[in-house]
Amino acid sequence: MPGNQFAVADAAMDIESGRAFLVQEARAITAKAIAGQEFVPDDAARMEMAGLVARENSQKAVDRLFAIRGATGLFETGNFERYYRDVRMGTLHATSTPDLVREEVGKHIFGIPLNVQPRWA
């Protein structure tokens, strides 16, 4: 059925696009470190964006694959249950929840200090 092929293709594209952004930013940061250049707030914002895109794309990919795998994917006897759980945890970590990352990146783009009060200024 082409629906399954489409879902797998979309999942692969989600994973690869997230990975590409993350690797691009990691290489840029590494190059700066090797060159002895200063790490600036823009670098942190780009790494946070890349990390969030990679986590959210991975979650979308697992959701797509779960939809074609069905409920048997949640049985602990297979590897899929672990992938599903691990990907979910990536967006639940206290310091990298999607809303927190978006808040920090948005503040950076607008030039708002991260510690400004009230938080949603």
PDB file of C-alpha atoms in Angstrom:
ATOM      1  CA  MET A   1       0.000   0.000   0.000  1.00  0.00           C
ATOM      2  CA  PRO A   2       1.519   3.364  -0.968  1.00  0.00           C
ATOM      3  CA  GLY A   3       0.265   4.942   2.266  1.00  0.00           C
ATOM      4  CA  ASN A   4       2.833   2.979   4.246  1.00  0.00           C
ATOM      5  CA  GLN A   5       5.555   3.872   1.774  1.00  0.00           C
ATOM      6  CA  PHE A   6       4.596   7.536   2.009  1.00  0.00           C
ATOM      7  CA  ALA A   7       4.628   7.424   5.819  1.00  0.00           C
ATOM      8  CA  VAL A   8       8.070   5.802   5.890  1.00  0.00           C
ATOM      9  CA  ALA A   9       9.384   8.298   3.316  1.00  0.00           C
ATOM     10  CA  ASP A  10       7.993  11.240   5.302  1.00  0.00           C
ATOM     11  CA  ALA A  11       9.486   9.846   8.522  1.00  0.00           C
ATOM     12  CA  ALA A  12      12.878   9.485   6.840  1.00  0.00           C
ATOM     13  CA  MET A  13      12.709  13.079   5.555  1.00  0.00           C
ATOM     14  CA  ASP A  14      11.739  14.361   9.011  1.00  0.00           C
ATOM     15  CA  ILE A  15      14.687  12.578  10.604  1.00  0.00           C
ATOM     16  CA  GLU A  16      17.212  13.594   7.960  1.00  0.00           C
ATOM     17  CA  SER A  17      16.198  17.265   7.887  1.00  0.00           C
ATOM     18  CA  GLY A  18      16.444  17.505  11.673  1.00  0.00           C
ATOM     19  CA  ARG A  19      19.789  15.714  11.638  1.00  0.00           C
ATOM     20  CA  ALA A  20      21.136  17.989   8.881  1.00  0.00           C
ATOM     21  CA  PHE A  21      20.277  21.174  10.802  1.00  0.00           C
ATOM     22  CA  LEU A  22      21.759  19.790  14.023  1.00  0.00           C
ATOM     23  CA  VAL A  23      24.977  18.607  12.350  1.00  0.00           C
ATOM     24  CA  GLN A  24      25.311  21.929  10.492  1.00  0.00           C
ATOM     25  CA  GLU A  25      25.141  23.908  13.728  1.00  0.00           C
ATOM     26  CA  ALA A  26      27.396  21.495  15.629  1.00  0.00           C
ATOM     27  CA  ARG A  27      30.028  21.810  12.886  1.00  0.00           C
ATOM     28  CA  ALA A  28      29.759  25.604  12.947  1.00  0.00           C
ATOM     29  CA  ILE A  29      30.258  25.684  16.731  1.00  0.00           C
ATOM     30  CA  THR A  30      33.151  23.229  16.510  1.00  0.00           C
ATOM     31  CA  ALA A  31      34.832  25.311  13.808  1.00  0.00           C
ATOM     32  CA  LYS A  32      34.513  28.426  15.971  1.00  0.00           C
ATOM     33  CA  ALA A  33      36.005  26.614  18.954  1.00  0.00           C
ATOM     34  CA  ILE A  34      38.928  25.300  16.902  1.00  0.00           C
ATOM     35  CA  ALA A  35      39.541  28.798  15.518  1.00  0.00           C
ATOM     36  CA  GLY A  36      39.483  30.236  19.040  1.00  0.00           C
ATOM     37  CA  GLN A  37      36.467  32.405  18.267  1.00  0.00           C
ATOM     38  CA  GLU A  38      34.072  33.518  20.964  1.00  0.00           C
ATOM     39  CA  PHE A  39      30.807  31.652  21.488  1.00  0.00           C
ATOM     40  CA  VAL A  40      28.055  34.300  21.194  1.00  0.00           C
ATOM     41  CA  PRO A  41      24.336  34.270  22.062  1.00  0.00           C
ATOM     42  CA  ASP A  42      23.412  33.801  18.392  1.00  0.00           C
ATOM     43  CA  ASP A  43      25.347  30.515  18.439  1.00  0.00           C
ATOM     44  CA  ALA A  44      23.346  29.310  21.432  1.00  0.00           C
ATOM     45  CA  ALA A  45      20.054  30.314  19.814  1.00  0.00           C
ATOM     46  CA  ARG A  46      20.899  28.461  16.589  1.00  0.00           C
ATOM     47  CA  MET A  47      21.918  25.340  18.527  1.00  0.00           C
ATOM     48  CA  GLU A  48      18.685  25.497  20.518  1.00  0.00           C
ATOM     49  CA  MET A  49      16.676  25.835  17.296  1.00  0.00           C
ATOM     50  CA  ALA A  50      18.520  22.922  15.701  1.00  0.00           C
ATOM     51  CA  GLY A  51      18.007  20.746  18.765  1.00  0.00           C
ATOM     52  CA  LEU A  52      14.301  21.505  18.911  1.00  0.00           C
ATOM     53  CA  VAL A  53      13.813  20.880  15.191  1.00  0.00           C
ATOM     54  CA  ALA A  54      15.637  17.550  15.506  1.00  0.00           C
ATOM     55  CA  ARG A  55      13.585  16.499  18.558  1.00  0.00           C
ATOM     56  CA  GLU A  56      10.247  17.542  17.073  1.00  0.00           C
ATOM     57  CA  ASN A  57      11.030  15.992  13.685  1.00  0.00           C
ATOM     58  CA  SER A  58      12.009  12.744  15.400  1.00  0.00           C
ATOM     59  CA  GLN A  59       8.741  12.783  17.310  1.00  0.00           C
ATOM     60  CA  LYS A  60       6.770  13.333  14.090  1.00  0.00           C
ATOM     61  CA  ALA A  61       8.651  10.461  12.463  1.00  0.00           C
ATOM     62  CA  VAL A  62       7.908   8.070  15.319  1.00  0.00           C
ATOM     63  CA  ASP A  63       4.253   9.128  15.312  1.00  0.00           C
ATOM     64  CA  ARG A  64       4.016   8.412  11.568  1.00  0.00           C
ATOM     65  CA  LEU A  65       5.632   5.010  12.001  1.00  0.00           C
ATOM     66  CA  PHE A  66       3.448   4.201  15.011  1.00  0.00           C
ATOM     67  CA  ALA A  67       0.368   4.932  12.901  1.00  0.00           C
ATOM     68  CA  ILE A  68       1.336   2.223  10.406  1.00  0.00           C
ATOM     69  CA  ARG A  69       2.743  -0.168  13.017  1.00  0.00           C
ATOM     70  CA  GLY A  70      -0.320  -0.088  15.226  1.00  0.00           C
ATOM     71  CA  ALA A  71      -0.731  -0.836  18.918  1.00  0.00           C
ATOM     72  CA  THR A  72       1.637  -3.807  18.750  1.00  0.00           C
ATOM     73  CA  GLY A  73       4.414  -1.225  18.616  1.00  0.00           C
ATOM     74  CA  LEU A  74       3.861  -0.548  22.308  1.00  0.00           C
ATOM     75  CA  PHE A  75       4.737  -4.078  23.411  1.00  0.00           C
ATOM     76  CA  GLU A  76       8.016  -4.146  25.311  1.00  0.00           C
ATOM     77  CA  THR A  77       9.143  -7.215  23.388  1.00  0.00           C
ATOM     78  CA  GLY A  78      10.164  -5.118  20.386  1.00  0.00           C
ATOM     79  CA  ASN A  79      12.489  -2.168  19.912  1.00  0.00           C
ATOM     80  CA  PHE A  80       9.822   0.220  18.651  1.00  0.00           C
ATOM     81  CA  GLU A  81       8.369   0.807  22.125  1.00  0.00           C
ATOM     82  CA  ARG A  82      11.765   1.996  23.321  1.00  0.00           C
ATOM     83  CA  TYR A  83      12.228   4.342  20.340  1.00  0.00           C
ATOM     84  CA  TYR A  84       8.756   5.758  20.918  1.00  0.00           C
ATOM     85  CA  ARG A  85       9.438   6.354  24.624  1.00  0.00           C
ATOM     86  CA  ASP A  86      12.942   7.783  24.106  1.00  0.00           C
ATOM     87  CA  VAL A  87      11.819  10.251  21.447  1.00  0.00           C
ATOM     88  CA  ARG A  88       8.988  11.446  23.683  1.00  0.00           C
ATOM     89  CA  MET A  89      11.403  12.070  26.566  1.00  0.00           C
ATOM     90  CA  GLY A  90      13.514  14.368  24.388  1.00  0.00           C
ATOM     91  CA  THR A  91      10.761  16.972  24.350  1.00  0.00           C
ATOM     92  CA  LEU A  92       9.935  16.579  28.052  1.00  0.00           C
ATOM     93  CA  HIS A  93      13.353  17.359  29.535  1.00  0.00           C
ATOM     94  CA  ALA A  94      12.980  20.331  31.870  1.00  0.00           C
ATOM     95  CA  THR A  95      15.642  22.502  30.220  1.00  0.00           C
ATOM     96  CA  SER A  96      14.582  21.852  26.643  1.00  0.00           C
ATOM     97  CA  THR A  97      10.807  21.777  26.508  1.00  0.00           C
ATOM     98  CA  PRO A  98       9.544  23.163  23.194  1.00  0.00           C
ATOM     99  CA  ASP A  99       7.892  26.184  24.825  1.00  0.00           C
ATOM    100  CA  LEU A 100      11.024  27.073  26.802  1.00  0.00           C
ATOM    101  CA  VAL A 101      13.215  26.827  23.704  1.00  0.00           C
ATOM    102  CA  ARG A 102      10.763  28.936  21.706  1.00  0.00           C
ATOM    103  CA  GLU A 103      10.685  31.521  24.490  1.00  0.00           C
ATOM    104  CA  GLU A 104      14.485  31.755  24.591  1.00  0.00           C
ATOM    105  CA  VAL A 105      14.915  31.865  20.810  1.00  0.00           C
ATOM    106  CA  GLY A 106      12.114  34.409  20.407  1.00  0.00           C
ATOM    107  CA  LYS A 107      13.580  36.645  23.091  1.00  0.00           C
ATOM    108  CA  HIS A 108      16.984  36.414  21.423  1.00  0.00           C
ATOM    109  CA  ILE A 109      15.538  37.382  18.040  1.00  0.00           C
ATOM    110  CA  PHE A 110      13.752  40.386  19.562  1.00  0.00           C
ATOM    111  CA  GLY A 111      16.774  41.332  21.682  1.00  0.00           C
ATOM    112  CA  ILE A 112      14.919  40.754  24.954  1.00  0.00           C
ATOM    113  CA  PRO A 113      17.124  39.601  27.866  1.00  0.00           C
ATOM    114  CA  LEU A 114      16.333  36.041  28.952  1.00  0.00           C
ATOM    115  CA  ASN A 115      15.838  37.068  32.584  1.00  0.00           C
ATOM    116  CA  VAL A 116      13.384  39.914  31.917  1.00  0.00           C
ATOM    117  CA  GLN A 117      10.309  40.024  34.166  1.00  0.00           C
ATOM    118  CA  PRO A 118       7.484  39.421  33.575  1.00  0.00           C
ATOM    119  CA  ARG A 119       8.635  36.401  31.615  1.00  0.00           C
ATOM    120  CA  TRP A 120       6.330  36.943  28.657  1.00  0.00           C
ATOM    121  CA  ALA A 121       7.273  40.560  28.009  1.00  0.00           C
TER     122      ALA A 121
END
